[in-house]
Coordinates of C-alpha atoms in Angstrom, one line a residue:
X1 CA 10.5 1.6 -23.1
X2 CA 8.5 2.8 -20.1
X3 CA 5.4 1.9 -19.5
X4 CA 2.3 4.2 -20.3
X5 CA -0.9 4.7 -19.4
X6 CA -4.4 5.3 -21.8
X7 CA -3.5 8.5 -23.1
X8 CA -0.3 7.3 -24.3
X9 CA 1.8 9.4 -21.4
X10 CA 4.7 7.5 -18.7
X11 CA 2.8 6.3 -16.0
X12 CA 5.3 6.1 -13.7
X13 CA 6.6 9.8 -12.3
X14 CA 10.3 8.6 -11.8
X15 CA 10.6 7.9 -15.9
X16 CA 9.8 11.6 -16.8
X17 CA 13.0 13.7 -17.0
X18 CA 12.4 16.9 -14.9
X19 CA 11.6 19.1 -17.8
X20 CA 9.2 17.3 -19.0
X21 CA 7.5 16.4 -15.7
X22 CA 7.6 20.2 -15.4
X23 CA 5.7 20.8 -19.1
X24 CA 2.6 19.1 -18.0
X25 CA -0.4 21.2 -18.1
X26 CA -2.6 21.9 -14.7
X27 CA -0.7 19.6 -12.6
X28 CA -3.0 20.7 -10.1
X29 CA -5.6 18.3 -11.5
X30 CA -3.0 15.4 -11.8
X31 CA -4.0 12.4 -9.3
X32 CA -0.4 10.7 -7.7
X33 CA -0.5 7.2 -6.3
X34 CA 2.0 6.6 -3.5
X35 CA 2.3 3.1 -2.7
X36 CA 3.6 2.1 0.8
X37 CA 4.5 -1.3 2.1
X38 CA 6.9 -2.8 4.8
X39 CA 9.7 -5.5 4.0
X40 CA 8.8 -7.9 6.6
X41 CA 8.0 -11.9 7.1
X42 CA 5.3 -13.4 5.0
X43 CA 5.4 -17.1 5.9
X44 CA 7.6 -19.5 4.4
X45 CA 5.9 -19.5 1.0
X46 CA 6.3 -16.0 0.4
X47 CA 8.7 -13.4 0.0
X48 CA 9.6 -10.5 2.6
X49 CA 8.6 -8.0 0.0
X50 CA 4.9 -8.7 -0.8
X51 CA 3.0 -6.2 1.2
X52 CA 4.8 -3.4 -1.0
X53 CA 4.8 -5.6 -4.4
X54 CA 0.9 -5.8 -4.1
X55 CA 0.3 -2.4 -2.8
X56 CA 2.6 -1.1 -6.1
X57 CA 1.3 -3.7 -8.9
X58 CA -2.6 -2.9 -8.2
X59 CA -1.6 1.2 -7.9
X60 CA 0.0 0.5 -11.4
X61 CA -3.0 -1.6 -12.6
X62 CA -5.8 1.2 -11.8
X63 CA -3.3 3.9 -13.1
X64 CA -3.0 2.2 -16.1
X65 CA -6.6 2.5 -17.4
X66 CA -6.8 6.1 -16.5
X67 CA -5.3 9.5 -18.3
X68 CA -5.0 11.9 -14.8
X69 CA -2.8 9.6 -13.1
X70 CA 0.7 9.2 -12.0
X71 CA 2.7 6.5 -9.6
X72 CA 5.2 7.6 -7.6
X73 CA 8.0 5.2 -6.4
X74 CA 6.7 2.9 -3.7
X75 CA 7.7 3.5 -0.3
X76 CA 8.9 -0.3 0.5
X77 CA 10.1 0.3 4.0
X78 CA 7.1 0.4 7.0
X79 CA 6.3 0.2 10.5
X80 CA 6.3 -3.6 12.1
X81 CA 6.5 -3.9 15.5
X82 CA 4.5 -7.4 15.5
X83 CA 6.8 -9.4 13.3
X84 CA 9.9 -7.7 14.2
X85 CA 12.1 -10.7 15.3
X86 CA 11.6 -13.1 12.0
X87 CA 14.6 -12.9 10.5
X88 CA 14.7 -10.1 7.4
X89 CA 12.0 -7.9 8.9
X90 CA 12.8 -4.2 8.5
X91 CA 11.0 -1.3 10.2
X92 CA 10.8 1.5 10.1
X93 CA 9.9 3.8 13.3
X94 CA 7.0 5.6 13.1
X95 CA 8.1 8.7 13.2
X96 CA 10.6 8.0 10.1
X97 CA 7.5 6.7 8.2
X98 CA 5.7 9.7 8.8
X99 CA 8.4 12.2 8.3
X100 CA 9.2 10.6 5.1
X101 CA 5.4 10.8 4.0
X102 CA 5.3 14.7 5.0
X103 CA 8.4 15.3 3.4
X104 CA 7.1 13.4 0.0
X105 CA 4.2 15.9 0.4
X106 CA 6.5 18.9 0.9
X107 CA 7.7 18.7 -2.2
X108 CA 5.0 17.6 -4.2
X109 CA 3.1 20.7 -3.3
X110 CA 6.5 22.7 -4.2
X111 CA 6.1 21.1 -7.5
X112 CA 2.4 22.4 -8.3
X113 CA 0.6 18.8 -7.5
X114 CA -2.2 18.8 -5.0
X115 CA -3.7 15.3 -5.1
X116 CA -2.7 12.3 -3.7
X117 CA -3.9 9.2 -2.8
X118 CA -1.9 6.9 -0.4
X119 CA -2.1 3.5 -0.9
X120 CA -0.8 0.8 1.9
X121 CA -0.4 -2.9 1.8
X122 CA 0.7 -3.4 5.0
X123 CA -1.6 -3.3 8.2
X124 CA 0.9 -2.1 10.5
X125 CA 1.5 1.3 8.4
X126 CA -2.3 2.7 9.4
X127 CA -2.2 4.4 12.5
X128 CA 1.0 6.2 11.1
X129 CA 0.1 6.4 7.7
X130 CA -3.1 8.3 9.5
X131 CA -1.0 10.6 11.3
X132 CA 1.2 11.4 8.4
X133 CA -1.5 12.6 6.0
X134 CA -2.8 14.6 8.7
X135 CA 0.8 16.2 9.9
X136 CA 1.4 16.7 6.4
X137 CA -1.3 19.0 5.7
X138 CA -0.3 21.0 9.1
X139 CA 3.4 21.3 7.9
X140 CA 2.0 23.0 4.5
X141 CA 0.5 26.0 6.4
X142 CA 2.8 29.0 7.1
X143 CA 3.2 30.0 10.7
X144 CA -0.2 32.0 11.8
X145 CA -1.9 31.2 8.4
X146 CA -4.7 29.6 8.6
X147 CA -5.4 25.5 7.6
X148 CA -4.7 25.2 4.2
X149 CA -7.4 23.2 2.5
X150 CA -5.4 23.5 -1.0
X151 CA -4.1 20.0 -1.2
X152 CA -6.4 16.3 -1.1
X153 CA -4.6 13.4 0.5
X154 CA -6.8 10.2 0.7
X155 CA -5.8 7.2 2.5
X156 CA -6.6 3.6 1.8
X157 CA -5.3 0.2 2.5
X158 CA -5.5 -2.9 0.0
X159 CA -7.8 -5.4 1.8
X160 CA -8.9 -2.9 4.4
X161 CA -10.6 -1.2 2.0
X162 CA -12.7 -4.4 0.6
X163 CA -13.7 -6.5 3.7
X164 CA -17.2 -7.1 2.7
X165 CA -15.9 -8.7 -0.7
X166 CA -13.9 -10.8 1.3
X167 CA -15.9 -13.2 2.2
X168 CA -16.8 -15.0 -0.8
X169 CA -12.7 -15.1 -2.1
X170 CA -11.9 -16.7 1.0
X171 CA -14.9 -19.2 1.8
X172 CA -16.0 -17.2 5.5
X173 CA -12.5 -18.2 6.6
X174 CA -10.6 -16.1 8.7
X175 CA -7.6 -14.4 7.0
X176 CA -4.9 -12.3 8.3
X177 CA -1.1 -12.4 7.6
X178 CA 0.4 -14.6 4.2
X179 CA -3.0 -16.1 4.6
X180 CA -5.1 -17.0 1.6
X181 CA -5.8 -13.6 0.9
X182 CA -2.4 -12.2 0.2
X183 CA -1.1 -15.3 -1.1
X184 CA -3.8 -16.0 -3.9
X185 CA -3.3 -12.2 -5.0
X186 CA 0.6 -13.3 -4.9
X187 CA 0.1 -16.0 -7.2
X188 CA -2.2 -13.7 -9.6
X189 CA 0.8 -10.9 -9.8
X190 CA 4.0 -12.6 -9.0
X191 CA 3.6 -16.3 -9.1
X192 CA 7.6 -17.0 -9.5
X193 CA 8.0 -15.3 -5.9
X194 CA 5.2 -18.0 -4.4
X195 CA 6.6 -21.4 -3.3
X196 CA 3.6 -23.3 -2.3
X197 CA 5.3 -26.6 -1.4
X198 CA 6.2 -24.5 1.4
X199 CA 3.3 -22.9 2.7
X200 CA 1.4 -24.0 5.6
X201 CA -2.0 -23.5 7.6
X202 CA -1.4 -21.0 10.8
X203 CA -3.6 -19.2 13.3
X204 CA -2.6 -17.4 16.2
X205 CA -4.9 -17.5 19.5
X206 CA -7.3 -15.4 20.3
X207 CA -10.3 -14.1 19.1
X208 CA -11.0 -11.2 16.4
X209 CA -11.2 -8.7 18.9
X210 CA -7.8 -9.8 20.3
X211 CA -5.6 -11.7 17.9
X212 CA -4.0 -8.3 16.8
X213 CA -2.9 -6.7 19.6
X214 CA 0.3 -5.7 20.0
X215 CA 2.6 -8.4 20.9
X216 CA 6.1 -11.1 19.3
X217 CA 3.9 -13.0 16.9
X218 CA 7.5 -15.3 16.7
X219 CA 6.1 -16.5 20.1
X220 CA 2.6 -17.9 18.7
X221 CA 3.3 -18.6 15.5
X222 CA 6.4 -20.7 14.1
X223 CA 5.7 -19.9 10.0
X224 CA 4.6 -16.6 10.8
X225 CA 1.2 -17.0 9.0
X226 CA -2.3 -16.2 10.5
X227 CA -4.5 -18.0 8.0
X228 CA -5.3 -20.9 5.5
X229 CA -2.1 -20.0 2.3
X230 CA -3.0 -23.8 1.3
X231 CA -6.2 -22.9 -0.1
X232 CA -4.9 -19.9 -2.0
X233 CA -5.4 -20.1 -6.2
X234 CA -4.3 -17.6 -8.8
X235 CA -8.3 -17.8 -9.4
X236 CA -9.0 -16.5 -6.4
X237 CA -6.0 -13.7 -6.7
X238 CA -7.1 -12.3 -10.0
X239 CA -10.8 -11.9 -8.3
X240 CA -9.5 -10.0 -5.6
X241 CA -6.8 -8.4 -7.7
X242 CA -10.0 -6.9 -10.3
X243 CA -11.8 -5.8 -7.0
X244 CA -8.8 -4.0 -5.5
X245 CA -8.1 -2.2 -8.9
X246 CA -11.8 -1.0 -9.0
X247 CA -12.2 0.4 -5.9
X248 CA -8.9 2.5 -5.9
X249 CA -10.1 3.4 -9.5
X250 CA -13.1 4.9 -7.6
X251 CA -11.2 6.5 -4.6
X252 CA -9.3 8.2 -7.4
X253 CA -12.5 9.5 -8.8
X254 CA -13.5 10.9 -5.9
X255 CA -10.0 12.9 -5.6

C-alpha cells in the first residue's frame, strides 16, 4: 500500500503510474520535494547513509500533512571532498551533482510542474546545490529568449535552515558532523541504524571561523565526528525533528 498524504493521494511521485501522474489537475500548482544527501562517514555510531535518510524522512513528514505536495526520490549520492578518505564515502563531483539536479529540472518542467523545493542534509552539497538551481533555470530558457521566470526552485538545508533553534537542543554546545544534532534526530527516525555503545565525543581544531575549511578531516579526527553524539536522546531528536518539519512546511508555503 503506498503511503498517502491528507487528501488521500500517493505522496511519493515514484508510486504513481505515468498515466495517472499525468491526470492530475494544474500540476502547475503542485509543490515537489527533492531530497539530496551524500553517502559518506558519520562516526562509528552511525550509518554512512544518514545525511540522505534525514533529509528524505522530514521531506516525507511535512509532505505528509499537506494536499499540494509530492516527494520525489532522494538524490542519495553528494559532494564530499572533506571526508573523502574514511572508508565507504562516495562523492559525487560537483559538476555531476549539478548536472543531475538540472537534468531533474529538465524534465519536470517537460512534465507541466513548476515548483520545487530542494531539500539537502548534507553540508557539503550547498555551494553546488546553489549553482544547480541557478544553472537550472538558465538551461530552461531557449537560445536568445529571455530569463524565464516560469518555474520556483527554493533551496534549503536541514539544520542550516534552524540555527537559532539550535541552541537550546544542544545545550550552547558546538555541533557539526554525527554530532549531537544529527545523531539525536537519528535516534528519533531511525533508532535501529544508531549504535550508541559506539559513539564517541570529537572535535576537530580550530575555531568556528576555521574548523571547516577545506581540508582530510581523517587527519584531525580518528571517529570522524565533530561534536558531543554522547549526549544525543531521541528527546532531543523528535524536538528538532518537529522544528525541521515546520519550517519546510513554511518554505513550502511560500512556493
Amino acid at each position: 500500500m503506498p503511503e498517502l498524504n491528507a487528501a488521500g493521494k500517493k505522496l511519493f511521485l515514484a508510486d504513481y503510474a505515468w498515466d495517472e501522474l499525468e491526470r492530475i489537475e494544474d500540476k502547475t500548482e503542485i509543490k515537489l520535494i527533492l531530497p539530496v544527501g551524500s553517502i559518506e562517514e558519520h562516526g562509528y555510531h552511525l550509518p554512512l547513509r544518514t545525511d540522505i535518510l534525514l533529509a528524505a524522512q522530514i521531506a516525507a513528514r511535512a509532505a505528509r500533512s499537506r494536499t499540494d505536495t509530492l516527494v520525489l526520490p532522494e538524490l542519495s549520492y553528494g559532494y564530499c571532498m572533506n571526508v573523502v578518505n574514511y572508508c565507504g564515502t562516495l562523492s559525487l563531483s560537483a559538476d555531476t551533482l549539478i548536472n543531475t539536479v538540472c537534468d531533474i529540472v529538465e524534465g519536470l518542467y517537460r512534465h507541466g510542474f513548476r515548483k520545487l523545493v530542494i531539500y539537502n542534509g548534507h553540508g557539503g552539497n550547498c555551494g553546488a546545490l546553489d549553482t544547480a538551481q541557478r544553472e537550472a533555470l538558465r538551461r530552461l530558457v531557449p537560445a536568445g529568449q529571455p530569463f524565464r521566470s516560469d518555474f520556483d526552485i527554493l533551496l534549503a538545508t536541514t539544520v542550516f535552515h534552524v540555527p537559532g533553534d539550535l541552541e537550546e537542543v544542544t545545550g550552547g554546545r558546538e555541533w557539526g558532523h554525527a554530532c549531537q544534532v544529527e545523531t539525536s534526530a537519528m535516534l528519533a527516525l531511525a533508532p535501529e541504524l544508531v549504535d550508541m555503545s559506539r559513539a564517541v565525543d570529537e572535535y576537530m581544531p580550530g575555531d568556528p571561523e576555521t574548523v571547516w575549511r577545506i581540508r582530510d578531516l581523517k587527519k584531525f579526527t580518528a571517529s570522524g565526528v565533530h561534536g558531543t553524539p554522547t549526549l544525543s536522546s531521541a528527546a532531543k531528536g523528535e524536538k528538532l525533528v518537529g522544528i525541521l518539519v515546520g519550517r519546510l512546511g513554511q518554505l513550502l508555503e511560500k512556493l
